[in-house]
PDB file of C-alpha atoms in Angstrom:
ATOM      1  CA  UNK X  30      11.990   4.072  19.077  1.00  0.00           C
ATOM      2  CA  UNK X  31       8.675   5.426  17.536  1.00  0.00           C
ATOM      3  CA  UNK X  32       5.471   3.480  18.546  1.00  0.00           C
ATOM      4  CA  UNK X  33       1.994   4.131  17.923  1.00  0.00           C
ATOM      5  CA  UNK X  34      -0.849   2.510  19.828  1.00  0.00           C
ATOM      6  CA  UNK X  35      -4.631   2.704  19.037  1.00  0.00           C
ATOM      7  CA  UNK X  36      -7.057   2.319  22.097  1.00  0.00           C
ATOM      8  CA  UNK X  37     -10.888   2.387  22.355  1.00  0.00           C
ATOM      9  CA  UNK X  38     -14.271   0.293  22.347  1.00  0.00           C
ATOM     10  CA  UNK X  39     -14.059  -2.851  20.336  1.00  0.00           C
ATOM     11  CA  UNK X  40     -17.879  -2.768  19.670  1.00  0.00           C
ATOM     12  CA  UNK X  41     -19.922   0.136  18.787  1.00  0.00           C
ATOM     13  CA  UNK X  42     -23.613   0.253  18.453  1.00  0.00           C
ATOM     14  CA  UNK X  43     -25.184   1.211  15.405  1.00  0.00           C
ATOM     15  CA  UNK X  44     -26.032   5.197  15.022  1.00  0.00           C
ATOM     16  CA  UNK X  45     -23.583   5.509  17.936  1.00  0.00           C
ATOM     17  CA  UNK X  46     -20.335   7.406  17.757  1.00  0.00           C
ATOM     18  CA  UNK X  47     -17.106   5.195  17.239  1.00  0.00           C
ATOM     19  CA  UNK X  48     -14.228   6.737  19.392  1.00  0.00           C
ATOM     20  CA  UNK X  49     -10.555   6.046  19.082  1.00  0.00           C
ATOM     21  CA  UNK X  50      -6.977   7.290  20.454  1.00  0.00           C
ATOM     22  CA  UNK X  51      -3.837   7.073  19.119  1.00  0.00           C
ATOM     23  CA  UNK X  52      -1.097   7.465  21.988  1.00  0.00           C
ATOM     24  CA  UNK X  53       2.382   8.349  20.437  1.00  0.00           C
ATOM     25  CA  UNK X  54       5.695   7.195  22.076  1.00  0.00           C
ATOM     26  CA  UNK X  55       9.294   8.034  20.672  1.00  0.00           C
ATOM     27  CA  UNK X  56       8.080  11.569  19.175  1.00  0.00           C
ATOM     28  CA  UNK X  57       6.399  14.617  20.128  1.00  0.00           C
ATOM     29  CA  UNK X  58       3.334  15.294  18.191  1.00  0.00           C
ATOM     30  CA  UNK X  59       4.029  18.775  18.831  1.00  0.00           C
ATOM     31  CA  UNK X  60       7.709  18.690  17.810  1.00  0.00           C
ATOM     32  CA  UNK X  61       6.990  16.950  14.639  1.00  0.00           C
ATOM     33  CA  UNK X  62       6.608  18.288  11.157  1.00  0.00           C
ATOM     34  CA  UNK X  63       4.785  15.086  10.167  1.00  0.00           C
ATOM     35  CA  UNK X  64       1.170  14.422   9.875  1.00  0.00           C
ATOM     36  CA  UNK X  65      -0.921  11.932  11.904  1.00  0.00           C
ATOM     37  CA  UNK X  66      -3.507   9.992  10.063  1.00  0.00           C
ATOM     38  CA  UNK X  67      -6.155   7.202  10.569  1.00  0.00           C
ATOM     39  CA  UNK X  68      -6.761   4.644   7.890  1.00  0.00           C
ATOM     40  CA  UNK X  69      -9.136   1.591   8.079  1.00  0.00           C
ATOM     41  CA  UNK X  70      -9.482  -1.610   6.565  1.00  0.00           C
ATOM     42  CA  UNK X  71     -12.974  -3.624   6.650  1.00  0.00           C
ATOM     43  CA  UNK X  72     -12.391  -7.341   7.242  1.00  0.00           C
ATOM     44  CA  UNK X  73     -11.014  -8.979   3.870  1.00  0.00           C
ATOM     45  CA  UNK X  74     -10.962  -5.688   1.981  1.00  0.00           C
ATOM     46  CA  UNK X  75      -8.683  -3.065   1.133  1.00  0.00           C
ATOM     47  CA  UNK X  76      -7.699   0.298   2.810  1.00  0.00           C
ATOM     48  CA  UNK X  77      -9.292   3.503   3.098  1.00  0.00           C
ATOM     49  CA  UNK X  78      -7.887   6.597   4.293  1.00  0.00           C
ATOM     50  CA  UNK X  79     -10.315   8.375   6.811  1.00  0.00           C
ATOM     51  CA  UNK X  80      -8.329  11.553   7.248  1.00  0.00           C
ATOM     52  CA  UNK X  81      -5.212  13.317   8.787  1.00  0.00           C
ATOM     53  CA  UNK X  82      -4.200  16.403  11.182  1.00  0.00           C
ATOM     54  CA  UNK X  83      -1.255  18.306  11.771  1.00  0.00           C
ATOM     55  CA  UNK X  84      -0.567  19.311  15.491  1.00  0.00           C
ATOM     56  CA  UNK X  85      -1.314  22.691  14.736  1.00  0.00           C
ATOM     57  CA  UNK X  86      -4.456  21.601  14.137  1.00  0.00           C
ATOM     58  CA  UNK X  87      -5.045  21.594  10.236  1.00  0.00           C
ATOM     59  CA  UNK X  88      -7.167  18.554   9.120  1.00  0.00           C
ATOM     60  CA  UNK X  89      -7.803  16.883   6.082  1.00  0.00           C
ATOM     61  CA  UNK X  90     -10.746  14.267   5.419  1.00  0.00           C
ATOM     62  CA  UNK X  91     -11.799  11.386   3.144  1.00  0.00           C
ATOM     63  CA  UNK X  92     -15.029  13.210   1.481  1.00  0.00           C
ATOM     64  CA  UNK X  93     -16.957   9.668   1.758  1.00  0.00           C
ATOM     65  CA  UNK X  94     -16.738  10.220   5.544  1.00  0.00           C
ATOM     66  CA  UNK X  95     -16.246  13.997   5.874  1.00  0.00           C
ATOM     67  CA  UNK X  96     -19.821  14.686   7.217  1.00  0.00           C
ATOM     68  CA  UNK X  97     -19.348  12.411  10.221  1.00  0.00           C
ATOM     69  CA  UNK X  98     -15.517  12.168  10.945  1.00  0.00           C
ATOM     70  CA  UNK X  99     -13.638  14.587  13.280  1.00  0.00           C
ATOM     71  CA  UNK X 100     -10.042  13.937  14.078  1.00  0.00           C
ATOM     72  CA  UNK X 101      -8.142  15.902  16.937  1.00  0.00           C
ATOM     73  CA  UNK X 102      -4.852  16.416  18.703  1.00  0.00           C
ATOM     74  CA  UNK X 103      -4.173  16.624  22.340  1.00  0.00           C
ATOM     75  CA  UNK X 104      -0.585  17.584  22.537  1.00  0.00           C
ATOM     76  CA  UNK X 105      -0.287  17.651  26.337  1.00  0.00           C
ATOM     77  CA  UNK X 106      -0.904  13.753  26.008  1.00  0.00           C
ATOM     78  CA  UNK X 107       0.863  13.136  22.961  1.00  0.00           C
ATOM     79  CA  UNK X 108      -2.279  11.857  21.470  1.00  0.00           C
ATOM     80  CA  UNK X 109      -4.750  12.310  18.604  1.00  0.00           C
ATOM     81  CA  UNK X 110      -7.866  11.000  18.397  1.00  0.00           C
ATOM     82  CA  UNK X 111     -10.537   9.785  15.696  1.00  0.00           C
ATOM     83  CA  UNK X 112     -14.601  10.212  16.151  1.00  0.00           C
ATOM     84  CA  UNK X 113     -16.934   8.862  13.732  1.00  0.00           C
ATOM     85  CA  UNK X 114     -20.663   9.303  14.013  1.00  0.00           C
ATOM     86  CA  UNK X 115     -23.618   7.743  13.206  1.00  0.00           C
ATOM     87  CA  UNK X 116     -21.771   4.462  12.429  1.00  0.00           C
ATOM     88  CA  UNK X 117     -23.256   1.312  10.360  1.00  0.00           C
ATOM     89  CA  UNK X 118     -22.012  -2.035   9.924  1.00  0.00           C
ATOM     90  CA  UNK X 119     -20.236  -0.663   7.058  1.00  0.00           C
ATOM     91  CA  UNK X 120     -17.717   1.113   9.248  1.00  0.00           C
ATOM     92  CA  UNK X 121     -16.499  -2.161  10.666  1.00  0.00           C
ATOM     93  CA  UNK X 122     -12.997  -2.367  10.279  1.00  0.00           C
ATOM     94  CA  UNK X 123      -9.264  -2.485  11.565  1.00  0.00           C
ATOM     95  CA  UNK X 124      -8.629   1.127  12.324  1.00  0.00           C
ATOM     96  CA  UNK X 125      -4.867   1.998  11.953  1.00  0.00           C
ATOM     97  CA  UNK X 126      -3.417   5.265  13.174  1.00  0.00           C
ATOM     98  CA  UNK X 127      -0.082   6.141  11.351  1.00  0.00           C
ATOM     99  CA  UNK X 128       2.466   8.856  11.099  1.00  0.00           C
ATOM    100  CA  UNK X 129       3.750  10.291   7.948  1.00  0.00           C
ATOM    101  CA  UNK X 130       3.726  12.929   5.299  1.00  0.00           C
ATOM    102  CA  UNK X 131       0.461  14.115   4.371  1.00  0.00           C
ATOM    103  CA  UNK X 132       0.193  13.011   0.573  1.00  0.00           C
ATOM    104  CA  UNK X 133       3.582  11.288   0.375  1.00  0.00           C
ATOM    105  CA  UNK X 134       3.134   8.226   2.723  1.00  0.00           C
ATOM    106  CA  UNK X 135       2.807   6.962   5.992  1.00  0.00           C
ATOM    107  CA  UNK X 136       5.919   5.512   7.336  1.00  0.00           C
ATOM    108  CA  UNK X 137       5.011   4.311  10.743  1.00  0.00           C
ATOM    109  CA  UNK X 138       1.459   2.418  11.887  1.00  0.00           C
ATOM    110  CA  UNK X 139       0.115   1.374  14.964  1.00  0.00           C
ATOM    111  CA  UNK X 140      -0.755  -2.341  14.946  1.00  0.00           C
ATOM    112  CA  UNK X 141      -4.468  -1.615  14.619  1.00  0.00           C
ATOM    113  CA  UNK X 142      -7.789  -1.983  16.468  1.00  0.00           C
ATOM    114  CA  UNK X 143     -10.777  -3.913  15.200  1.00  0.00           C
ATOM    115  CA  UNK X 144     -13.862  -2.129  15.945  1.00  0.00           C
ATOM    116  CA  UNK X 145     -17.015  -4.244  15.105  1.00  0.00           C
ATOM    117  CA  UNK X 146     -20.344  -2.067  14.991  1.00  0.00           C
ATOM    118  CA  UNK X 147     -23.434  -4.331  15.883  1.00  0.00           C
ATOM    119  CA  UNK X 148     -26.248  -4.003  18.315  1.00  0.00           C
TER     120      UNK X 148
ATOM    121  CA  UNK V  22     -13.857   9.683  -6.385  1.00  0.00           C
ATOM    122  CA  UNK V  23     -13.188   5.645  -7.451  1.00  0.00           C
ATOM    123  CA  UNK V  24     -10.583   3.673  -5.893  1.00  0.00           C
ATOM    124  CA  UNK V  25      -7.682   3.014  -8.106  1.00  0.00           C
ATOM    125  CA  UNK V  26      -7.487  -0.055  -9.986  1.00  0.00           C
ATOM    126  CA  UNK V  27      -4.969  -3.012  -9.391  1.00  0.00           C
ATOM    127  CA  UNK V  28      -5.125  -6.552 -10.826  1.00  0.00           C
ATOM    128  CA  UNK V  29      -6.189  -8.758  -8.284  1.00  0.00           C
ATOM    129  CA  UNK V  30      -3.437 -11.154  -7.904  1.00  0.00           C
ATOM    130  CA  UNK V  31      -0.115 -11.808  -9.774  1.00  0.00           C
ATOM    131  CA  UNK V  32       2.355 -14.405  -9.366  1.00  0.00           C
ATOM    132  CA  UNK V  33       6.262 -15.052  -9.967  1.00  0.00           C
ATOM    133  CA  UNK V  34       8.914 -17.599  -9.250  1.00  0.00           C
ATOM    134  CA  UNK V  35      11.598 -16.702  -6.662  1.00  0.00           C
ATOM    135  CA  UNK V  36      14.183 -14.797  -8.611  1.00  0.00           C
ATOM    136  CA  UNK V  37      11.837 -13.532 -11.046  1.00  0.00           C
ATOM    137  CA  UNK V  38      10.675  -9.999 -11.453  1.00  0.00           C
ATOM    138  CA  UNK V  39       6.846  -9.012 -11.215  1.00  0.00           C
ATOM    139  CA  UNK V  40       5.073  -5.699 -11.844  1.00  0.00           C
ATOM    140  CA  UNK V  41       1.884  -4.503 -10.266  1.00  0.00           C
ATOM    141  CA  UNK V  42       0.022  -1.878 -11.971  1.00  0.00           C
ATOM    142  CA  UNK V  43      -2.179   0.814 -10.280  1.00  0.00           C
ATOM    143  CA  UNK V  44      -4.529   2.761 -12.753  1.00  0.00           C
ATOM    144  CA  UNK V  45      -5.973   5.792 -12.012  1.00  0.00           C
ATOM    145  CA  UNK V  46      -7.078   9.390 -13.847  1.00  0.00           C
ATOM    146  CA  UNK V  47      -5.571  12.584 -14.526  1.00  0.00           C
ATOM    147  CA  UNK V  48      -7.268  13.768 -11.024  1.00  0.00           C
ATOM    148  CA  UNK V  49      -5.168  11.270  -9.128  1.00  0.00           C
ATOM    149  CA  UNK V  50      -2.249   9.192 -10.318  1.00  0.00           C
ATOM    150  CA  UNK V  51      -1.504  11.019 -13.666  1.00  0.00           C
ATOM    151  CA  UNK V  52      -1.545  14.667 -12.340  1.00  0.00           C
ATOM    152  CA  UNK V  53       0.641  14.390  -9.052  1.00  0.00           C
ATOM    153  CA  UNK V  54       3.767  12.644  -7.940  1.00  0.00           C
ATOM    154  CA  UNK V  55       2.260  11.377  -4.789  1.00  0.00           C
ATOM    155  CA  UNK V  56       1.813   7.462  -5.343  1.00  0.00           C
ATOM    156  CA  UNK V  57       3.001   5.270  -2.715  1.00  0.00           C
ATOM    157  CA  UNK V  58       3.011   1.701  -2.171  1.00  0.00           C
ATOM    158  CA  UNK V  59       2.264  -0.473   0.568  1.00  0.00           C
ATOM    159  CA  UNK V  60       2.860  -4.044   1.426  1.00  0.00           C
ATOM    160  CA  UNK V  61       0.520  -6.048   3.956  1.00  0.00           C
ATOM    161  CA  UNK V  62       1.485  -9.406   5.250  1.00  0.00           C
ATOM    162  CA  UNK V  63      -1.717 -11.345   7.113  1.00  0.00           C
ATOM    163  CA  UNK V  64      -2.383 -10.077  10.471  1.00  0.00           C
ATOM    164  CA  UNK V  65       0.361  -7.230  10.102  1.00  0.00           C
ATOM    165  CA  UNK V  66      -0.041  -3.101   9.414  1.00  0.00           C
ATOM    166  CA  UNK V  67       0.844  -2.102   6.161  1.00  0.00           C
ATOM    167  CA  UNK V  68       4.477  -1.313   5.462  1.00  0.00           C
ATOM    168  CA  UNK V  69       5.436   1.715   3.092  1.00  0.00           C
ATOM    169  CA  UNK V  70       7.626   0.286   0.172  1.00  0.00           C
ATOM    170  CA  UNK V  71       7.804   3.433  -2.043  1.00  0.00           C
ATOM    171  CA  UNK V  72       6.766   7.185  -1.654  1.00  0.00           C
ATOM    172  CA  UNK V  73       6.439   9.989  -4.402  1.00  0.00           C
ATOM    173  CA  UNK V  74       6.130   7.628  -7.096  1.00  0.00           C
ATOM    174  CA  UNK V  75      10.023   6.198  -7.052  1.00  0.00           C
ATOM    175  CA  UNK V  76      11.463   6.823  -3.666  1.00  0.00           C
ATOM    176  CA  UNK V  77      12.223   4.082  -1.046  1.00  0.00           C
ATOM    177  CA  UNK V  78      12.169   4.714   2.490  1.00  0.00           C
ATOM    178  CA  UNK V  79      15.318   3.592   4.738  1.00  0.00           C
ATOM    179  CA  UNK V  80      15.398  -0.018   4.885  1.00  0.00           C
ATOM    180  CA  UNK V  81      13.638  -1.029   1.943  1.00  0.00           C
ATOM    181  CA  UNK V  82      15.534  -3.134  -0.373  1.00  0.00           C
ATOM    182  CA  UNK V  83      16.325  -1.657  -3.913  1.00  0.00           C
ATOM    183  CA  UNK V  84      14.490  -4.858  -5.416  1.00  0.00           C
ATOM    184  CA  UNK V  85      11.679  -2.611  -4.847  1.00  0.00           C
ATOM    185  CA  UNK V  86      11.100  -0.132  -7.423  1.00  0.00           C
ATOM    186  CA  UNK V  87       8.413   2.367  -8.423  1.00  0.00           C
ATOM    187  CA  UNK V  88       7.628   4.328 -11.962  1.00  0.00           C
ATOM    188  CA  UNK V  89       4.580   6.137 -13.384  1.00  0.00           C
ATOM    189  CA  UNK V  90       3.586   6.678 -17.197  1.00  0.00           C
ATOM    190  CA  UNK V  91       0.400   8.745 -17.707  1.00  0.00           C
ATOM    191  CA  UNK V  92      -2.321   7.597 -15.594  1.00  0.00           C
ATOM    192  CA  UNK V  93      -0.644   4.239 -14.424  1.00  0.00           C
ATOM    193  CA  UNK V  94       1.877   3.690 -11.737  1.00  0.00           C
ATOM    194  CA  UNK V  95       3.645   0.278 -11.182  1.00  0.00           C
ATOM    195  CA  UNK V  96       5.462  -1.171  -8.709  1.00  0.00           C
ATOM    196  CA  UNK V  97       8.170  -3.645  -9.658  1.00  0.00           C
ATOM    197  CA  UNK V  98       9.774  -6.431  -7.373  1.00  0.00           C
ATOM    198  CA  UNK V  99      12.945  -7.770  -8.910  1.00  0.00           C
ATOM    199  CA  UNK V 100      14.526 -10.929  -7.529  1.00  0.00           C
ATOM    200  CA  UNK V 101      11.419 -12.478  -5.712  1.00  0.00           C
ATOM    201  CA  UNK V 102      11.862 -13.730  -2.528  1.00  0.00           C
ATOM    202  CA  UNK V 103       9.358 -15.864  -0.443  1.00  0.00           C
ATOM    203  CA  UNK V 104       8.987 -12.861   2.086  1.00  0.00           C
ATOM    204  CA  UNK V 105       7.714 -10.804  -0.680  1.00  0.00           C
ATOM    205  CA  UNK V 106       4.335 -13.056  -0.656  1.00  0.00           C
ATOM    206  CA  UNK V 107       1.974 -10.298   0.397  1.00  0.00           C
ATOM    207  CA  UNK V 108      -0.773  -8.085  -0.446  1.00  0.00           C
ATOM    208  CA  UNK V 109       0.239  -4.839  -2.236  1.00  0.00           C
ATOM    209  CA  UNK V 110      -1.740  -1.509  -1.924  1.00  0.00           C
ATOM    210  CA  UNK V 111      -1.128   1.880  -4.274  1.00  0.00           C
ATOM    211  CA  UNK V 112      -2.080   4.876  -3.136  1.00  0.00           C
ATOM    212  CA  UNK V 113      -2.533   8.439  -4.633  1.00  0.00           C
ATOM    213  CA  UNK V 114      -3.160  12.173  -3.761  1.00  0.00           C
ATOM    214  CA  UNK V 115      -6.390  12.956  -5.460  1.00  0.00           C
ATOM    215  CA  UNK V 116      -8.566  16.184  -6.282  1.00  0.00           C
ATOM    216  CA  UNK V 117      -9.512  17.369  -3.864  1.00  0.00           C
ATOM    217  CA  UNK V 118      -7.452  17.044  -0.601  1.00  0.00           C
ATOM    218  CA  UNK V 119      -7.825  13.474  -0.455  1.00  0.00           C
ATOM    219  CA  UNK V 120      -5.851  10.006  -0.572  1.00  0.00           C
ATOM    220  CA  UNK V 121      -7.168   7.001  -2.936  1.00  0.00           C
ATOM    221  CA  UNK V 122      -6.114   3.642  -2.461  1.00  0.00           C
ATOM    222  CA  UNK V 123      -6.345   0.702  -4.884  1.00  0.00           C
ATOM    223  CA  UNK V 124      -8.332  -2.544  -4.279  1.00  0.00           C
ATOM    224  CA  UNK V 125      -5.383  -4.329  -3.356  1.00  0.00           C
ATOM    225  CA  UNK V 126      -2.866  -7.112  -5.422  1.00  0.00           C
ATOM    226  CA  UNK V 127      -2.261 -10.507  -3.862  1.00  0.00           C
ATOM    227  CA  UNK V 128       1.211 -11.250  -4.807  1.00  0.00           C
ATOM    228  CA  UNK V 129       1.920 -15.356  -4.727  1.00  0.00           C
ATOM    229  CA  UNK V 130       5.406 -16.535  -4.959  1.00  0.00           C
ATOM    230  CA  UNK V 131       5.543 -20.106  -6.612  1.00  0.00           C
TER     231      UNK V 131
END
């Protein structure tokens, strides 16, 4: 049974780097034909796609965060990660990791983790 | 790119049908058949209900259907049930190489 679990600090200071990891169980990232993505949702607001990665390393990023974001994959640990630099309060959100077809839709989601940007 | 436009709220009685619209441009909704719809219950992760405009993932009831005309996509829910009460988000591929979400629609089952 596929499961995705986000992990990382729940509090990040302004101007620092937000780092999250998504651990995948029930599927092999390197053996999968799917893309692995990050989507966020600020409190009380809508969803925003951050970016997605294929296990071979090809990445696609939302232009609104492209200059600050890096998504990477670690097939040995069956994980993929998000790094978002120079964070501000506007980056406070629930961050979800998900698996899906790059542009068609994301079928499986983690439970989400709240990251607050505050000093 | 701007977010796709959805009505902030819709409502319907049990057994009725409701349609949620999602309006974009020729650079996103109108230009590609990569429109998806997500259902989100409070405190839960979003659930994919429709992909590629009108396809249903396994396990999604056929009461949920999707369509598109020009720059506007629609999600129709027939035979409304209490558990359908949730927030619904549309999503579309957009030039170049990005995904856009709508602002979300709150569905209330009266």
